[in-house]
mmCIF file of C-alpha atoms and ligand atoms in Angstrom:
data_model
loop_
_atom_site.group_PDB
_atom_site.id
_atom_site.type_symbol
_atom_site.label_atom_id
_atom_site.label_comp_id
_atom_site.label_asym_id
_atom_site.label_seq_id
_atom_site.Cartn_x
_atom_site.Cartn_y
_atom_site.Cartn_z
ATOM 1 C CA MET I 1 -6.731 122.791 218.472
ATOM 2 C CA LYS I 2 -8.488 121.289 221.453
ATOM 3 C CA ILE I 3 -6.454 118.996 223.685
ATOM 4 C CA GLY I 4 -8.791 116.108 222.973
ATOM 5 C CA THR I 5 -8.187 116.369 219.207
ATOM 6 C CA ALA I 6 -4.413 116.595 219.643
ATOM 7 C CA LEU I 7 -4.478 113.483 221.788
ATOM 8 C CA ALA I 8 -6.569 111.633 219.229
ATOM 9 C CA LEU I 9 -4.057 112.589 216.535
ATOM 10 C CA CYS I 10 -1.160 111.344 218.651
ATOM 11 C CA ILE I 11 -2.864 108.033 219.144
ATOM 12 C CA ALA I 12 -3.575 107.766 215.423
ATOM 13 C CA VAL I 13 0.077 108.434 214.554
ATOM 14 C CA ALA I 14 1.338 106.041 217.206
ATOM 15 C CA SER I 15 -0.906 103.245 216.040
ATOM 16 C CA THR I 16 0.120 103.787 212.410
ATOM 17 C CA GLY I 17 3.748 103.680 213.450
ATOM 18 C CA HIS I 18 3.120 100.496 215.369
ATOM 19 C CA ALA I 19 1.300 98.932 212.441
ATOM 20 C CA GLN I 20 4.266 99.689 210.197
ATOM 21 C CA GLU I 21 6.585 97.701 212.450
ATOM 22 C CA LYS I 22 4.387 94.645 212.194
ATOM 23 C CA VAL I 23 4.779 94.131 208.492
ATOM 24 C CA LEU I 24 7.303 92.352 206.350
ATOM 25 C CA ASN I 25 7.457 93.019 202.615
ATOM 26 C CA LEU I 26 8.766 89.939 200.906
ATOM 27 C CA TYR I 27 9.839 89.829 197.264
ATOM 28 C CA SER I 28 9.949 86.191 196.362
ATOM 29 C CA ALA I 29 10.857 84.279 193.237
ATOM 30 C CA ARG I 30 9.802 81.082 194.998
ATOM 31 C CA HIS I 31 6.291 79.851 194.398
ATOM 32 C CA TYR I 32 5.643 76.559 196.069
ATOM 33 C CA GLN I 33 2.363 75.652 197.715
ATOM 34 C CA THR I 34 3.972 74.736 201.012
ATOM 35 C CA ASP I 35 5.383 78.248 201.289
ATOM 36 C CA GLU I 36 1.892 79.360 202.276
ATOM 37 C CA ALA I 37 2.163 77.444 205.554
ATOM 38 C CA LEU I 38 5.639 78.902 206.008
ATOM 39 C CA TYR I 39 4.349 82.495 206.002
ATOM 40 C CA THR I 40 1.196 81.836 208.017
ATOM 41 C CA ASN I 41 3.287 80.233 210.716
ATOM 42 C CA PHE I 42 5.671 83.212 210.859
ATOM 43 C CA THR I 43 2.734 85.582 211.333
ATOM 44 C CA LYS I 44 1.316 83.314 214.040
ATOM 45 C CA GLN I 45 4.624 83.287 215.923
ATOM 46 C CA THR I 46 5.545 86.954 215.603
ATOM 47 C CA GLY I 47 2.376 88.891 214.757
ATOM 48 C CA ILE I 48 4.214 90.242 211.711
ATOM 49 C CA LYS I 49 2.112 90.214 208.569
ATOM 50 C CA VAL I 50 3.846 89.070 205.400
ATOM 51 C CA ASN I 51 3.072 91.076 202.259
ATOM 52 C CA ARG I 52 4.332 88.924 199.477
ATOM 53 C CA ILE I 53 5.153 89.936 195.942
ATOM 54 C CA GLU I 54 5.910 86.978 193.723
ATOM 55 C CA ALA I 55 7.446 87.268 190.280
ATOM 56 C CA GLY I 56 10.353 86.023 188.227
ATOM 57 C CA GLU I 57 13.780 86.815 189.725
ATOM 58 C CA ASN I 58 14.845 89.183 186.950
ATOM 59 C CA GLU I 59 11.611 91.111 187.224
ATOM 60 C CA LEU I 60 11.968 91.396 191.001
ATOM 61 C CA LEU I 61 15.598 92.479 190.827
ATOM 62 C CA GLU I 62 14.708 95.081 188.226
ATOM 63 C CA ARG I 63 11.900 96.320 190.441
ATOM 64 C CA ILE I 64 14.064 96.576 193.568
ATOM 65 C CA LYS I 65 16.724 98.410 191.577
ATOM 66 C CA ASN I 66 14.207 100.861 190.120
ATOM 67 C CA GLU I 67 12.486 101.478 193.447
ATOM 68 C CA GLY I 68 15.868 102.431 194.866
ATOM 69 C CA ALA I 69 15.857 104.123 198.265
ATOM 70 C CA ASN I 70 12.042 104.068 198.301
ATOM 71 C CA SER I 71 11.756 100.328 197.837
ATOM 72 C CA PRO I 72 9.289 98.760 200.276
ATOM 73 C CA ALA I 73 11.050 95.397 199.874
ATOM 74 C CA ASP I 74 12.559 93.998 203.079
ATOM 75 C CA VAL I 75 13.683 90.533 202.003
ATOM 76 C CA PHE I 76 14.491 89.000 198.617
ATOM 77 C CA LEU I 77 14.157 85.225 198.241
ATOM 78 C CA THR I 78 15.191 83.262 195.178
ATOM 79 C CA VAL I 79 16.757 80.050 193.939
ATOM 80 C CA ASP I 80 20.323 79.477 192.768
ATOM 81 C CA ALA I 81 23.486 81.196 193.942
ATOM 82 C CA ALA I 82 23.884 82.734 190.468
ATOM 83 C CA ARG I 83 20.745 84.797 190.986
ATOM 84 C CA LEU I 84 21.709 85.828 194.489
ATOM 85 C CA ALA I 85 25.020 86.841 192.980
ATOM 86 C CA LYS I 86 23.173 89.200 190.666
ATOM 87 C CA ALA I 87 21.477 90.884 193.614
ATOM 88 C CA GLU I 88 24.832 91.082 195.369
ATOM 89 C CA GLU I 89 26.423 92.615 192.255
ATOM 90 C CA LEU I 90 23.687 95.247 192.166
ATOM 91 C CA ASN I 91 24.575 95.989 195.786
ATOM 92 C CA LEU I 92 20.979 95.383 196.919
ATOM 93 C CA PHE I 93 21.653 93.482 200.134
ATOM 94 C CA ALA I 94 22.535 94.704 203.608
ATOM 95 C CA PRO I 95 24.673 92.497 205.839
ATOM 96 C CA VAL I 96 22.745 90.896 208.698
ATOM 97 C CA ASN I 97 24.237 90.538 212.145
ATOM 98 C CA SER I 98 22.516 87.552 213.634
ATOM 99 C CA LYS I 99 23.914 84.993 216.071
ATOM 100 C CA VAL I 100 21.008 82.688 215.223
ATOM 101 C CA LEU I 101 21.854 82.638 211.513
ATOM 102 C CA GLU I 102 25.590 82.409 212.176
ATOM 103 C CA THR I 103 25.214 79.379 214.398
ATOM 104 C CA ARG I 104 22.467 77.538 212.531
ATOM 105 C CA ILE I 105 23.546 77.918 208.913
ATOM 106 C CA PRO I 106 26.845 76.214 208.009
ATOM 107 C CA ALA I 107 29.647 78.641 207.137
ATOM 108 C CA ASN I 108 29.938 77.409 203.543
ATOM 109 C CA LEU I 109 26.240 78.093 202.917
ATOM 110 C CA HIS I 110 26.156 81.829 203.385
ATOM 111 C CA THR I 111 28.043 84.940 202.395
ATOM 112 C CA LYS I 112 28.113 88.206 204.303
ATOM 113 C CA ASP I 113 25.058 89.321 202.317
ATOM 114 C CA TRP I 114 22.735 86.342 202.017
ATOM 115 C CA TYR I 115 21.872 82.954 203.449
ATOM 116 C CA ALA I 116 21.014 79.599 201.930
ATOM 117 C CA PHE I 117 17.948 77.947 203.444
ATOM 118 C CA SER I 118 17.864 74.776 201.353
ATOM 119 C CA THR I 119 20.180 72.832 199.083
ATOM 120 C CA ARG I 120 19.730 71.003 195.793
ATOM 121 C CA ALA I 121 22.225 68.739 194.045
ATOM 122 C CA ARG I 122 23.163 68.637 190.354
ATOM 123 C CA VAL I 123 23.036 64.943 189.480
ATOM 124 C CA ILE I 124 23.774 62.846 186.408
ATOM 125 C CA VAL I 125 20.855 60.924 184.922
ATOM 126 C CA VAL I 126 21.766 57.873 182.838
ATOM 127 C CA ASN I 127 19.851 55.753 180.352
ATOM 128 C CA LYS I 128 20.773 52.304 181.629
ATOM 129 C CA THR I 129 20.611 50.587 178.241
ATOM 130 C CA ALA I 130 22.479 53.300 176.300
ATOM 131 C CA VAL I 131 25.323 54.036 178.724
ATOM 132 C CA ASN I 132 27.106 52.026 181.361
ATOM 133 C CA PRO I 133 26.558 54.053 184.563
ATOM 134 C CA ALA I 134 30.184 53.281 185.465
ATOM 135 C CA ASP I 135 31.198 55.583 182.583
ATOM 136 C CA ALA I 136 29.252 58.527 184.004
ATOM 137 C CA GLN I 137 30.260 58.757 187.639
ATOM 138 C CA ASN I 138 31.831 62.214 187.560
ATOM 139 C CA TYR I 139 31.141 65.561 185.887
ATOM 140 C CA GLU I 140 34.566 65.105 184.272
ATOM 141 C CA ASP I 141 33.279 61.906 182.575
ATOM 142 C CA LEU I 142 30.800 63.999 180.570
ATOM 143 C CA ALA I 143 33.790 65.302 178.594
ATOM 144 C CA ASN I 144 35.248 61.833 177.981
ATOM 145 C CA PRO I 145 35.132 60.800 174.288
ATOM 146 C CA ARG I 146 33.541 57.535 175.484
ATOM 147 C CA LEU I 147 30.303 59.526 175.801
ATOM 148 C CA LYS I 148 30.485 60.986 172.289
ATOM 149 C CA GLY I 149 27.016 61.817 170.988
ATOM 150 C CA LYS I 150 25.405 60.957 174.337
ATOM 151 C CA VAL I 151 25.355 64.109 176.468
ATOM 152 C CA CYS I 152 22.320 66.394 176.843
ATOM 153 C CA THR I 153 22.096 69.578 178.893
ATOM 154 C CA ARG I 154 20.097 72.756 179.031
ATOM 155 C CA SER I 155 21.684 76.025 177.897
ATOM 156 C CA GLY I 156 25.193 76.912 179.040
ATOM 157 C CA SER I 157 24.017 80.377 180.014
ATOM 158 C CA HIS I 158 21.441 79.020 182.458
ATOM 159 C CA PRO I 159 22.359 79.763 186.105
ATOM 160 C CA TYR I 160 22.360 76.049 187.028
ATOM 161 C CA ASN I 161 25.097 75.281 184.510
ATOM 162 C CA LEU I 162 26.981 78.495 185.232
ATOM 163 C CA SER I 163 27.085 77.571 188.916
ATOM 164 C CA LEU I 164 28.289 74.061 188.075
ATOM 165 C CA GLY I 165 31.052 75.593 185.933
ATOM 166 C CA ALA I 166 31.870 78.016 188.741
ATOM 167 C CA ALA I 167 32.356 75.048 191.063
ATOM 168 C CA MET I 168 34.591 73.399 188.438
ATOM 169 C CA VAL I 169 36.719 76.567 188.317
ATOM 170 C CA GLU I 170 36.985 76.476 192.099
ATOM 171 C CA HIS I 171 38.107 72.830 192.047
ATOM 172 C CA HIS I 172 40.280 72.705 188.904
ATOM 173 C CA GLY I 173 40.996 76.240 187.708
ATOM 174 C CA GLU I 174 39.880 78.072 184.578
ATOM 175 C CA GLN I 175 41.992 76.255 182.001
ATOM 176 C CA LYS I 176 40.869 72.755 183.008
ATOM 177 C CA THR I 177 37.266 73.960 183.188
ATOM 178 C CA GLU I 178 37.516 75.248 179.631
ATOM 179 C CA GLU I 179 38.960 71.927 178.427
ATOM 180 C CA TRP I 180 36.113 70.195 180.224
ATOM 181 C CA ALA I 181 33.453 72.464 178.691
ATOM 182 C CA LYS I 182 34.873 71.846 175.211
ATOM 183 C CA GLY I 183 34.789 68.096 175.839
ATOM 184 C CA VAL I 184 31.171 68.260 177.029
ATOM 185 C CA VAL I 185 30.153 70.256 173.928
ATOM 186 C CA ALA I 186 31.989 67.754 171.702
ATOM 187 C CA ASN I 187 29.879 64.986 173.297
ATOM 188 C CA PHE I 188 26.492 66.676 172.805
ATOM 189 C CA ALA I 189 23.724 64.440 171.471
ATOM 190 C CA ARG I 190 21.862 67.575 170.362
ATOM 191 C CA ALA I 191 22.061 71.338 170.743
ATOM 192 C CA PRO I 192 21.018 72.454 174.252
ATOM 193 C CA LYS I 193 17.286 73.037 174.575
ATOM 194 C CA GLY I 194 14.575 72.858 177.223
ATOM 195 C CA GLY I 195 14.845 72.646 181.002
ATOM 196 C CA ASP I 196 16.266 69.935 183.262
ATOM 197 C CA THR I 197 13.046 67.880 183.171
ATOM 198 C CA ASP I 198 13.197 67.848 179.361
ATOM 199 C CA GLN I 199 16.735 66.418 179.577
ATOM 200 C CA ILE I 200 15.614 63.647 181.942
ATOM 201 C CA LYS I 201 12.747 62.775 179.599
ATOM 202 C CA ALA I 202 15.090 62.760 176.587
ATOM 203 C CA VAL I 203 17.414 60.394 178.454
ATOM 204 C CA ALA I 204 14.482 58.069 179.175
ATOM 205 C CA ALA I 205 13.432 58.225 175.517
ATOM 206 C CA GLY I 206 16.964 57.283 174.410
ATOM 207 C CA GLU I 207 17.530 60.546 172.555
ATOM 208 C CA CYS I 208 20.346 61.185 175.029
ATOM 209 C CA GLY I 209 22.480 58.718 176.962
ATOM 210 C CA VAL I 210 23.212 61.001 179.921
ATOM 211 C CA ALA I 211 22.123 64.406 181.185
ATOM 212 C CA ILE I 212 22.645 66.693 184.149
ATOM 213 C CA ALA I 213 19.656 67.783 186.183
ATOM 214 C CA ASN I 214 18.851 69.261 189.554
ATOM 215 C CA SER I 215 17.803 66.699 192.158
ATOM 216 C CA TYR I 216 14.388 68.233 192.828
ATOM 217 C CA TYR I 217 13.317 67.639 189.219
ATOM 218 C CA VAL I 218 14.252 63.985 189.668
ATOM 219 C CA ALA I 219 12.369 63.842 192.991
ATOM 220 C CA ARG I 220 9.341 65.526 191.422
ATOM 221 C CA LEU I 221 9.194 62.869 188.684
ATOM 222 C CA MET I 222 9.680 60.146 191.315
ATOM 223 C CA ARG I 223 6.673 61.434 193.271
ATOM 224 C CA SER I 224 4.499 61.898 190.205
ATOM 225 C CA GLU I 225 1.423 59.689 189.832
ATOM 226 C CA LYS I 226 1.372 60.123 186.048
ATOM 227 C CA PRO I 227 2.079 56.835 184.218
ATOM 228 C CA ALA I 228 4.326 58.653 181.694
ATOM 229 C CA ASP I 229 6.498 60.042 184.523
ATOM 230 C CA LYS I 230 6.707 56.624 186.170
ATOM 231 C CA LYS I 231 7.953 55.196 182.856
ATOM 232 C CA VAL I 232 10.586 57.938 182.643
ATOM 233 C CA MET I 233 11.958 57.060 186.071
ATOM 234 C CA GLU I 234 11.966 53.331 185.245
ATOM 235 C CA ALA I 235 14.206 53.968 182.231
ATOM 236 C CA VAL I 236 16.853 55.999 184.028
ATOM 237 C CA THR I 237 19.280 55.655 186.866
ATOM 238 C CA VAL I 238 20.492 58.557 188.998
ATOM 239 C CA VAL I 239 24.182 59.018 189.761
ATOM 240 C CA TRP I 240 25.588 61.173 192.590
ATOM 241 C CA PRO I 241 28.584 62.604 190.769
ATOM 242 C CA ASN I 242 32.133 62.846 192.119
ATOM 243 C CA GLN I 243 31.625 60.711 195.221
ATOM 244 C CA LYS I 244 35.305 59.703 195.294
ATOM 245 C CA THR I 245 36.589 63.208 194.673
ATOM 246 C CA THR I 246 35.093 66.668 195.239
ATOM 247 C CA GLY I 247 31.532 65.597 196.034
ATOM 248 C CA THR I 248 28.309 66.356 194.179
ATOM 249 C CA HIS I 249 27.779 69.968 193.139
ATOM 250 C CA ILE I 250 25.368 71.704 195.458
ATOM 251 C CA ASN I 251 23.352 74.785 194.800
ATOM 252 C CA ILE I 252 20.970 76.602 197.056
ATOM 253 C CA SER I 253 17.759 78.455 197.510
ATOM 254 C CA GLY I 254 18.056 81.444 199.786
ATOM 255 C CA GLY I 255 17.789 85.132 200.374
ATOM 256 C CA GLY I 256 18.806 88.161 202.305
ATOM 257 C CA MET I 257 17.775 91.468 203.799
ATOM 258 C CA LEU I 258 17.699 94.395 201.389
ATOM 259 C CA LYS I 259 19.747 97.535 201.863
ATOM 260 C CA ASN I 260 16.733 99.857 201.762
ATOM 261 C CA ALA I 261 14.456 97.604 203.813
ATOM 262 C CA PRO I 262 12.002 99.782 205.768
ATOM 263 C CA ASN I 263 11.343 96.955 208.275
ATOM 264 C CA LYS I 264 14.847 95.753 209.087
ATOM 265 C CA GLU I 265 13.944 94.241 212.462
ATOM 266 C CA ALA I 266 11.144 92.209 210.910
ATOM 267 C CA ALA I 267 13.483 91.187 208.088
ATOM 268 C CA VAL I 268 16.064 89.740 210.487
ATOM 269 C CA LYS I 269 13.289 87.991 212.443
ATOM 270 C CA PHE I 270 11.990 86.471 209.227
ATOM 271 C CA LEU I 271 15.411 85.222 208.116
ATOM 272 C CA GLU I 272 15.995 83.755 211.583
ATOM 273 C CA TYR I 273 12.587 82.115 211.423
ATOM 274 C CA LEU I 274 13.534 80.495 208.084
ATOM 275 C CA ALA I 275 16.452 78.864 209.898
ATOM 276 C CA SER I 276 14.166 77.350 212.574
ATOM 277 C CA ASP I 277 13.616 73.562 212.524
ATOM 278 C CA GLN I 278 9.979 73.814 211.510
ATOM 279 C CA ALA I 279 10.480 76.424 208.795
ATOM 280 C CA GLN I 280 13.436 74.490 207.434
ATOM 281 C CA VAL I 281 11.190 71.511 206.764
ATOM 282 C CA TYR I 282 8.587 73.638 204.961
ATOM 283 C CA PHE I 283 11.188 75.596 203.046
ATOM 284 C CA ALA I 284 13.200 72.614 201.817
ATOM 285 C CA ASP I 285 10.427 70.100 201.329
ATOM 286 C CA GLY I 286 8.271 72.501 199.327
ATOM 287 C CA ASN I 287 10.576 71.890 196.383
ATOM 288 C CA ASN I 288 11.990 68.471 197.315
ATOM 289 C CA GLU I 289 15.212 69.987 198.636
ATOM 290 C CA TRP I 290 17.325 69.461 201.752
ATOM 291 C CA PRO I 291 17.399 71.723 204.822
ATOM 292 C CA VAL I 292 20.665 73.569 205.442
ATOM 293 C CA VAL I 293 20.458 73.337 209.231
ATOM 294 C CA PRO I 294 22.200 70.128 210.326
ATOM 295 C CA ASN I 295 20.002 67.341 211.724
ATOM 296 C CA VAL I 296 16.688 68.767 210.544
ATOM 297 C CA LYS I 297 14.807 65.866 208.987
ATOM 298 C CA THR I 298 12.285 66.084 206.184
ATOM 299 C CA GLN I 299 9.902 63.249 205.485
ATOM 300 C CA ASN I 300 10.163 63.040 201.757
ATOM 301 C CA PRO I 301 9.969 59.514 200.299
ATOM 302 C CA ALA I 302 11.636 60.515 197.017
ATOM 303 C CA LEU I 303 14.602 62.156 198.735
ATOM 304 C CA GLU I 304 14.850 59.238 201.145
ATOM 305 C CA SER I 305 14.967 56.711 198.322
ATOM 306 C CA LEU I 306 17.681 58.747 196.598
ATOM 307 C CA GLY I 307 19.752 58.117 199.711
ATOM 308 C CA LYS I 308 22.747 59.868 201.221
ATOM 309 C CA PHE I 309 25.621 61.318 199.261
ATOM 310 C CA LYS I 310 28.847 63.245 199.636
ATOM 311 C CA ALA I 311 28.222 66.912 198.846
ATOM 312 C CA GLU I 312 30.663 69.540 197.687
ATOM 313 C CA THR I 313 31.872 71.728 200.546
ATOM 314 C CA ILE I 314 33.094 74.856 198.768
ATOM 315 C CA ASN I 315 31.640 78.171 199.867
ATOM 316 C CA VAL I 316 28.543 79.202 197.906
ATOM 317 C CA GLY I 317 30.139 82.629 197.661
ATOM 318 C CA ALA I 318 32.760 81.100 195.363
ATOM 319 C CA LEU I 319 30.002 80.123 192.940
ATOM 320 C CA THR I 320 28.908 83.719 192.653
ATOM 321 C CA LYS I 321 32.450 84.985 192.229
ATOM 322 C CA ASN I 322 33.153 82.833 189.144
ATOM 323 C CA GLN I 323 29.919 83.375 187.167
ATOM 324 C CA ALA I 324 31.232 85.882 184.605
ATOM 325 C CA VAL I 325 34.419 83.892 183.994
ATOM 326 C CA VAL I 326 32.397 80.737 183.374
ATOM 327 C CA GLN I 327 30.043 82.450 180.935
ATOM 328 C CA LYS I 328 33.093 83.441 178.861
ATOM 329 C CA ILE I 329 34.499 79.911 179.067
ATOM 330 C CA TYR I 330 31.178 78.426 177.901
ATOM 331 C CA ASP I 331 30.941 80.981 175.087
ATOM 332 C CA ARG I 332 34.411 80.031 173.850
ATOM 333 C CA ALA I 333 33.550 76.329 174.150
ATOM 334 C CA GLY I 334 30.359 76.852 172.135
ATOM 335 C CA TRP I 335 28.058 75.726 174.993
ATOM 336 C CA LYS I 336 25.130 77.846 173.845
HETATM 337 FE FE1 FE D 401 14.671 74.897 188.731
#
């Protein structure tokens, strides 16, 4: 081989190696339009290109698991602690050592494996003419016989309700949570069906007196220009549950670095970027959520009009720990 050729080869290898460092492979179960700006801005700041694979969380988890040691995935992003718990259970994450993340993200909003980047609240929606809002101020009230035939929820096996139950276990223990779940089921207006938005609409239509729903669904309806959605929001009132006790149940949207990530440095940079002021606004506001970093302000009229509230302060890790227990409790209670 001539020296010139060898040199050319070296350069080719070096530049390939360099190119590999400048890539981040993101597996994301988030799909909000504003996320586009989020990724473009990261590339602008760091020169790292984001290759994004978007799919449902179960599909992505399955894929990461099957790809095993050869997985190109660096970071997994999803919504709800229950789903992050699944990834944790499958042992897919690698712990991240980052001062930036440690200092910017409150201690109760991360585990050793993953970080929350936005929060959402599980609120109670009340039909003002069917139920006195004073009777539905706490999650516990949903089990009170006063609300017999009034309560609507989505399935008990949905992550949002499992996480709420997991928080109940953390606050009150398993036995009380089971009594509560049985009381809620006894108060059902109908068998669980549909998503949170369907529950809000059923409350507005008077089919249900109260329902539980994530705050961003409420905010989405509040921001909607559709006359039907405006009518829905006129018929209901939104309650921040448990303001005098444990605070409103909070869930999160977040992610972590994967164990087999080929671009670990880029992965940490990306997670740190998501905790920056600017990225926090994009990340949270894209789905009408709240930033996790204290004092970062979004300009979201719906969230602003919902006002301030007292949030639960338990560690999100506790939500993941209690998932299986809660599923069994709900099964016994008949919360299908
Ligand atoms: Fe949702």
